[in-house]
Structures are given as structure tokens and as C-alpha cells.
Amino acid sequence: MHYYQFNIGDYQSHTAHLEPMEDLIYRRLLDLYYLHERPLNDDATTVAKQIGLRDEAASVREMLNEFFERTDEGYRSSRADK
């Protein structure tokens, strides 16, 4: 998918508590998720490399755990899947 609707108010209401780096990570995770239309790898280090933030693997893991659900397939987002 190369396009998705972005609801600014909805996003802000769910992410206002994030630090700037956490927000950047989450947006990149969403972009990766939508681009490939499949669950994200369950290894945060791999995902951090995929989103160009290899030094932020610990924060990537935190954002995956906060906004995604870990499944046997990898990390899924029920919001994005809708």
C-alpha cells in the first residue's frame, strides 16, 4: 500500500504522551507496516534497522510493545489492519 488515510486528531489523541523520538519511531513503524501489508518482524533490532534507526532498538521494542500486538506471525496492529 502506498497511500493510507491519516487522521491527525486520532493520532494525536493516542500519541500525545510520546517523546519526539518515540513519535518518530511509531510513525516509521506504521509506514513500514502499511508499505508491506504484513506483520512486523518480532526482532526489534531487525525492525530498527528496517526503519533506519538501528541505534534505537530498545525504543523500537517499547513502541512495538505499546502499539502493536505480538503474534506468532510477528507484530500486528489491529488499528492499521482495519
Short mmCIF file of C-alpha atoms in Angstrom, two decimals:
data_model
loop_
_atom_site.label_atom_id
_atom_site.label_comp_id
_atom_site.label_asym_id
_atom_site.label_seq_id
_atom_site.Cartn_x
_atom_site.Cartn_y
_atom_site.Cartn_z
CA MET A 1 0.00 0.00 0.00
CA HIS A 2 1.46 3.34 -0.96
CA TYR A 3 -1.28 5.53 0.48
CA TYR A 4 -3.32 5.49 3.68
CA GLN A 5 -5.66 7.95 5.28
CA PHE A 6 -4.14 9.74 8.27
CA ASN A 7 -6.45 11.14 10.92
CA ILE A 8 -4.43 13.80 12.73
CA GLY A 9 -6.80 14.08 15.71
CA ASP A 10 -6.97 10.33 16.22
CA TYR A 11 -3.20 10.02 16.02
CA GLN A 12 -2.65 12.92 18.43
CA SER A 13 -5.10 11.55 20.96
CA HIS A 14 -3.20 8.26 21.10
CA THR A 15 0.35 9.59 20.94
CA ALA A 16 0.42 12.92 22.83
CA HIS A 17 2.39 11.27 25.63
CA LEU A 18 5.28 10.25 23.38
CA GLU A 19 8.70 11.89 23.32
CA PRO A 20 9.79 13.15 19.87
CA MET A 21 11.98 10.10 19.15
CA GLU A 22 9.20 7.73 20.21
CA ASP A 23 6.81 9.57 17.89
CA LEU A 24 9.27 9.26 15.00
CA ILE A 25 9.71 5.56 15.69
CA TYR A 26 5.97 4.94 15.82
CA ARG A 27 5.35 6.80 12.55
CA ARG A 28 8.09 4.83 10.83
CA LEU A 29 6.70 1.59 12.22
CA LEU A 30 3.28 2.47 10.82
CA ASP A 31 4.78 3.36 7.44
CA LEU A 32 6.65 0.06 7.32
CA TYR A 33 3.54 -1.84 8.34
CA TYR A 34 1.35 -0.21 5.70
CA LEU A 35 4.02 -0.42 2.98
CA HIS A 36 4.46 -4.18 3.29
CA GLU A 37 0.93 -5.03 4.47
CA ARG A 38 2.13 -7.73 6.84
CA PRO A 39 3.14 -8.11 10.49
CA LEU A 40 6.46 -6.61 11.52
CA ASN A 41 9.38 -8.85 12.39
CA ASP A 42 9.35 -9.91 16.04
CA ASP A 43 13.00 -8.89 16.48
CA ALA A 44 13.24 -5.21 17.46
CA THR A 45 16.85 -4.95 16.28
CA THR A 46 15.85 -6.05 12.79
CA VAL A 47 12.90 -3.65 12.73
CA ALA A 48 15.10 -0.79 13.98
CA LYS A 49 17.41 -1.38 11.01
CA GLN A 50 14.46 -1.53 8.62
CA ILE A 51 13.24 1.90 9.74
CA GLY A 52 16.71 3.46 9.70
CA LEU A 53 17.08 3.78 13.47
CA ARG A 54 19.46 0.94 14.32
CA ASP A 55 20.75 2.71 17.45
CA GLU A 56 17.21 2.93 18.86
CA ALA A 57 16.40 -0.79 19.12
CA ALA A 58 15.36 -0.53 22.78
CA SER A 59 12.92 2.29 21.99
CA VAL A 60 11.66 0.43 18.93
CA ARG A 61 10.90 -2.55 21.19
CA GLU A 62 9.00 -0.26 23.58
CA MET A 63 6.89 1.21 20.76
CA LEU A 64 6.20 -2.23 19.32
CA ASN A 65 5.02 -3.43 22.71
CA GLU A 66 2.88 -0.35 23.30
CA PHE A 67 1.16 -0.05 19.92
CA PHE A 68 1.38 -3.49 18.36
CA GLU A 69 0.39 -6.99 19.43
CA ARG A 70 2.99 -9.73 19.27
CA THR A 71 1.66 -12.79 17.47
CA ASP A 72 3.16 -15.95 16.00
CA GLU A 73 3.42 -14.05 12.70
CA GLY A 74 5.16 -11.01 14.20
CA TYR A 75 3.88 -7.68 15.47
CA ARG A 76 0.38 -6.76 14.26
CA SER A 77 -1.58 -3.53 14.54
CA SER A 78 -5.32 -4.01 14.84
CA ARG A 79 -5.85 -0.31 14.08
CA ALA A 80 -3.84 -0.48 10.87
CA ASP A 81 -5.46 -3.76 9.88
CA LYS A 82 -8.89 -2.08 9.93
#
